[in-house]
CSV table of C-alpha atoms in Angstrom, one decimal:
chain,number,residue,atom,x,y,z
Y,1,MET,CA,73.2,103.3,105.3
Y,2,ALA,CA,73.9,101.0,108.7
Y,3,GLU,CA,76.1,98.1,108.7
Y,4,GLU,CA,76.7,95.4,111.3
Y,5,SER,CA,79.1,93.3,112.8
Y,6,GLY,CA,79.5,91.4,116.0
Y,7,THR,CA,82.1,93.6,117.2
Y,8,TYR,CA,80.9,96.7,116.0
Y,9,SER,CA,78.3,99.0,114.0
Y,10,ARG,CA,78.6,101.9,111.1
Y,11,SER,CA,76.3,104.3,110.5
Y,12,SER,CA,76.6,107.2,107.8
Y,13,CYS,CA,76.3,110.8,109.2
Y,14,THR,CA,77.0,114.0,107.1
Y,15,ILE,CA,78.9,117.1,108.4
Y,16,GLU,CA,78.2,120.8,107.3
Y,17,SER,CA,81.6,122.5,106.9
Y,18,THR,CA,82.9,125.5,106.3
Y,19,ASP,CA,81.8,127.6,102.8
Y,20,GLY,CA,78.4,125.5,103.0
Y,21,VAL,CA,80.3,122.1,102.2
Y,22,ILE,CA,78.5,119.3,103.0
Y,23,LEU,CA,81.0,115.8,104.2
Y,24,ASP,CA,79.8,112.5,104.0
Y,25,GLY,CA,80.5,110.7,106.9
Y,26,ARG,CA,80.7,107.3,108.8
Y,27,VAL,CA,81.0,106.4,112.2
Y,28,TYR,CA,82.3,103.1,113.5
Y,29,TRP,CA,80.3,102.1,117.4
Y,30,PRO,CA,81.7,99.5,119.3
Y,31,THR,CA,79.3,97.0,120.3
Y,32,SER,CA,81.1,96.1,123.6
Y,33,GLU,CA,80.2,97.4,126.7
Y,34,ASN,CA,84.0,98.4,127.6
Y,35,ASN,CA,84.2,101.2,125.8
Y,36,SER,CA,87.0,103.6,126.1
Y,37,SER,CA,86.4,107.6,126.6
Y,38,PHE,CA,88.1,108.5,123.0
Y,39,VAL,CA,86.6,109.2,119.5
Y,40,ALA,CA,89.5,109.1,117.0
Y,41,VAL,CA,89.1,111.2,114.4
Y,42,LEU,CA,90.8,109.9,110.9
Y,43,VAL,CA,92.0,112.2,108.5
Y,44,HIS,CA,92.0,109.9,104.9
Y,45,PRO,CA,95.7,111.0,102.3
Y,46,TYR,CA,95.6,113.2,99.3
Y,47,SER,CA,92.6,113.0,97.8
Y,48,VAL,CA,93.7,114.5,94.5
Y,49,LEU,CA,95.5,112.2,94.1
Y,50,GLY,CA,92.5,109.6,95.1
Y,51,GLY,CA,92.5,109.8,98.5
Y,52,CYS,CA,89.2,108.7,100.5
Y,53,GLN,CA,87.3,108.0,103.8
Y,54,GLY,CA,87.3,104.0,102.5
Y,55,LEU,CA,91.3,103.8,102.7
Y,56,MET,CA,90.2,104.6,107.1
Y,57,ARG,CA,88.5,102.1,106.7
Y,58,GLY,CA,90.3,99.3,108.3
Y,59,ILE,CA,91.9,101.1,110.9
Y,60,ALA,CA,88.2,103.1,111.8
Y,61,LYS,CA,86.8,99.0,112.0
Y,62,GLY,CA,89.7,97.7,113.9
Y,63,LEU,CA,89.6,100.7,116.7
Y,64,SER,CA,86.1,100.4,117.2
Y,65,SER,CA,85.8,96.5,117.7
Y,66,ARG,CA,88.5,97.3,120.0
Y,67,GLY,CA,86.7,99.5,122.5
Y,68,VAL,CA,87.5,102.9,120.4
Y,69,ILE,CA,84.3,105.7,118.1
Y,70,ALA,CA,85.9,106.1,115.5
Y,71,VAL,CA,84.8,109.0,112.2
Y,72,THR,CA,85.9,108.7,109.1
Y,73,PHE,CA,84.7,111.7,106.3
Y,74,ASP,CA,85.8,112.4,103.2
Y,75,THR,CA,87.3,115.7,102.7
Y,76,ARG,CA,85.5,118.2,100.0
Y,77,GLY,CA,85.1,117.3,96.9
Y,78,ALA,CA,86.5,113.5,97.5
Y,79,GLY,CA,83.6,110.6,97.6
Y,80,LYS,CA,80.0,112.4,98.0
Y,81,SER,CA,81.2,115.4,99.9
Y,82,SER,CA,80.4,118.6,98.4
Y,83,GLY,CA,82.9,121.5,97.2
Y,84,ARG,CA,86.3,121.0,95.6
Y,85,ALA,CA,89.7,119.9,96.9
Y,86,SER,CA,92.5,122.2,97.3
Y,87,LEU,CA,96.1,121.6,96.2
Y,88,THR,CA,97.9,122.4,99.6
Y,89,GLY,CA,95.4,120.8,101.8
Y,90,SER,CA,94.8,124.2,103.3
Y,91,ALA,CA,90.2,124.5,102.8
Y,92,GLU,CA,90.5,120.7,104.3
Y,93,ILE,CA,92.0,122.7,108.0
Y,94,ASN,CA,88.5,124.0,108.5
Y,95,ASP,CA,87.0,120.5,106.8
Y,96,VAL,CA,88.9,118.6,109.9
Y,97,ILE,CA,87.8,121.3,112.6
Y,98,SER,CA,84.4,120.7,111.6
Y,99,VAL,CA,85.1,117.0,112.1
Y,100,CYS,CA,86.0,117.4,115.3
Y,101,LYS,CA,83.7,120.2,116.5
Y,102,TRP,CA,80.6,117.5,115.4
Y,103,VAL,CA,82.0,115.0,117.4
Y,104,HIS,CA,82.1,117.5,120.6
Y,105,THR,CA,78.4,118.8,120.5
Y,106,ASN,CA,76.5,114.9,119.2
Y,107,PHE,CA,78.9,112.8,121.4
Y,108,THR,CA,78.7,112.3,125.5
Y,109,THR,CA,82.3,110.5,124.8
Y,110,ASN,CA,83.9,113.7,123.1
Y,111,THR,CA,88.0,113.4,124.0
Y,112,ILE,CA,89.1,113.3,120.6
Y,113,ILE,CA,92.5,111.7,118.9
Y,114,LEU,CA,93.1,112.9,115.8
Y,115,ILE,CA,94.9,110.9,113.1
Y,116,GLY,CA,96.0,111.4,109.7
Y,117,SER,CA,97.8,109.3,106.7
Y,118,SER,CA,100.3,110.4,104.4
Y,119,ALA,CA,98.6,114.4,103.9
Y,120,GLY,CA,95.7,113.5,105.6
Y,121,ALA,CA,98.1,113.6,108.7
Y,122,ALA,CA,99.6,117.0,107.4
Y,123,ILE,CA,96.0,118.4,107.3
Y,124,ALA,CA,95.3,116.9,111.0
Y,125,GLY,CA,98.1,118.3,111.8
Y,126,SER,CA,96.7,121.8,111.4
Y,127,ALA,CA,93.8,121.1,113.2
Y,128,VAL,CA,95.2,119.6,116.5
Y,129,ASP,CA,95.7,123.0,118.3
Y,130,GLU,CA,92.0,124.4,116.4
Y,131,VAL,CA,89.7,122.5,118.7
Y,132,GLU,CA,90.8,121.6,122.5
Y,133,GLN,CA,88.6,118.2,123.2
Y,134,VAL,CA,91.5,117.3,121.1
Y,135,VAL,CA,94.7,115.5,123.1
Y,136,GLY,CA,96.6,113.5,121.2
Y,137,TYR,CA,98.1,113.2,117.8
Y,138,VAL,CA,98.5,110.1,115.1
Y,139,SER,CA,100.9,110.6,111.7
Y,140,LEU,CA,100.7,107.7,109.4
Y,141,GLY,CA,103.9,108.8,107.1
Y,142,TYR,CA,103.9,112.5,107.7
Y,143,PRO,CA,105.3,113.5,103.8
Y,144,PHE,CA,108.3,115.8,105.5
Y,145,GLY,CA,110.5,115.6,102.5
Y,146,PHE,CA,111.4,118.1,100.6
Y,147,THR,CA,109.2,117.4,97.4
Y,148,ALA,CA,106.2,117.1,99.8
Y,149,SER,CA,107.2,120.3,101.8
Y,150,ILE,CA,106.5,122.0,98.0
Y,151,LEU,CA,103.0,121.1,98.0
Y,152,PHE,CA,102.3,120.8,102.3
Y,153,GLY,CA,105.3,122.7,104.4
Y,154,ARG,CA,102.6,125.3,105.8
Y,155,HIS,CA,101.4,122.7,107.5
Y,156,GLN,CA,104.8,121.5,109.5
Y,157,LYS,CA,104.6,124.9,111.7
Y,158,SER,CA,101.1,124.2,113.9
Y,159,ILE,CA,102.1,120.4,114.5
Y,160,LEU,CA,105.8,120.7,115.6
Y,161,GLN,CA,104.8,123.1,118.0
Y,162,SER,CA,102.1,121.2,119.5
Y,163,PRO,CA,102.6,120.8,123.1
Y,164,LYS,CA,100.0,118.5,123.0
Y,165,PRO,CA,101.2,114.7,122.8
Y,166,LYS,CA,102.2,113.1,119.7
Y,167,LEU,CA,102.7,109.9,117.8
Y,168,PHE,CA,104.9,109.4,114.1
Y,169,VAL,CA,104.7,106.0,112.5
Y,170,MET,CA,106.7,105.8,109.9
Y,171,GLY,CA,107.9,103.0,107.3
Y,172,THR,CA,111.8,102.6,107.3
Y,173,ASN,CA,111.7,103.0,102.9
Y,174,ASP,CA,109.5,105.7,103.1
Y,175,GLY,CA,109.7,107.6,99.8
Y,176,PHE,CA,108.4,110.9,100.8
Y,177,THR,CA,110.1,111.3,104.2
Y,178,SER,CA,113.8,110.3,105.1
Y,179,VAL,CA,113.9,108.3,108.8
Y,180,LYS,CA,116.8,110.8,109.4
Y,181,GLN,CA,114.6,114.2,108.2
Y,182,LEU,CA,111.9,113.0,110.7
Y,183,GLU,CA,114.4,112.6,113.7
Y,184,ASN,CA,115.8,116.0,112.6
Y,185,LYS,CA,112.3,117.8,112.1
Y,186,LEU,CA,111.3,116.2,115.7
Y,187,LYS,CA,114.3,116.8,117.3
Y,188,ASP,CA,113.3,120.9,118.7
Y,189,ALA,CA,109.5,119.7,118.3
Y,190,ALA,CA,107.3,120.8,121.5
Y,191,GLY,CA,105.8,118.5,123.6
Y,192,HIS,CA,106.0,115.3,123.9
Y,193,ASN,CA,106.8,113.2,120.8
Y,194,THR,CA,106.9,109.3,120.3
Y,195,THR,CA,108.0,107.6,116.9
Y,196,HIS,CA,107.5,103.9,115.4
Y,197,LEU,CA,109.6,103.0,112.8
Y,198,ILE,CA,108.0,100.2,110.6
Y,199,GLN,CA,111.2,98.4,108.8
Y,200,GLY,CA,111.7,97.7,105.5
Y,201,ALA,CA,107.7,99.5,104.6
Y,202,THR,CA,107.4,102.0,101.9
Y,203,HIS,CA,104.6,105.3,102.3
Y,204,PHE,CA,102.1,103.1,99.7
Y,205,GLN,CA,102.5,100.3,101.6
Y,206,MET,CA,101.5,101.5,105.1
Y,207,GLU,CA,98.3,103.2,103.1
Y,208,GLY,CA,96.8,99.7,102.5
Y,209,PRO,CA,95.3,97.1,104.3
Y,210,ALA,CA,98.4,95.1,105.6
Y,211,PHE,CA,99.3,97.7,107.9
Y,212,ASP,CA,95.9,98.2,109.7
Y,213,ALA,CA,96.4,96.0,112.3
Y,214,ASP,CA,99.7,97.6,112.9
Y,215,MET,CA,98.5,100.5,113.3
Y,216,VAL,CA,95.3,99.8,115.6
Y,217,ASN,CA,97.3,98.3,117.9
Y,218,LEU,CA,99.7,101.3,118.0
Y,219,ILE,CA,97.2,104.0,118.2
Y,220,LEU,CA,95.4,101.9,121.2
Y,221,GLN,CA,99.1,101.9,123.0
Y,222,PHE,CA,99.3,105.5,122.3
Y,223,ILE,CA,95.9,106.1,123.8
Y,224,THR,CA,96.5,104.3,127.2
Y,225,THR,CA,99.5,106.6,127.3
Y,226,LEU,CA,97.4,110.2,127.8
């Protein structure tokens, strides 16, 4: 299936992960000649609660219309991808790594920005240092809070110890992580870490289309620093 607009085109793909899992994906291609040297790989929110690649479509379209190739995919057990979702996102780390390796193998432009939303930020964070071609990481609403850490706390060490540049975007009314919790987590984190707080935004509002344009602008600004 292909989709075209004046500023981007979209194609479907399948990507093999571990354990024989087949992931359903989309590639958003810029149509302009002024293309970026980066590929954005986007990881959707928690599939157990209905997260899927469709939630990342607006950001992917926005990035590709501005010259950045964007790849979205359904992690195992979500959408049309095979396999079964894991409760803590541990198996999905392999899905992210597999997609990044697929990008490296199939694209002439393979400098990767890894972007995760909500639980997808935690899962993506665990994959950052597993792929050499990943040069930067963007978190949209990382679930650092106490309750969320029961499920996703095992992912935190990987991203906090990564030396790669990182951008953490969060709403000030995020119900899973307070601003103070975010600041405390990042104060001793390795590498260069930037935060951007969106005043008044809740966790789930940030996942919605109303903030897609803001997310695109923040990601593009981050890319210019790399």
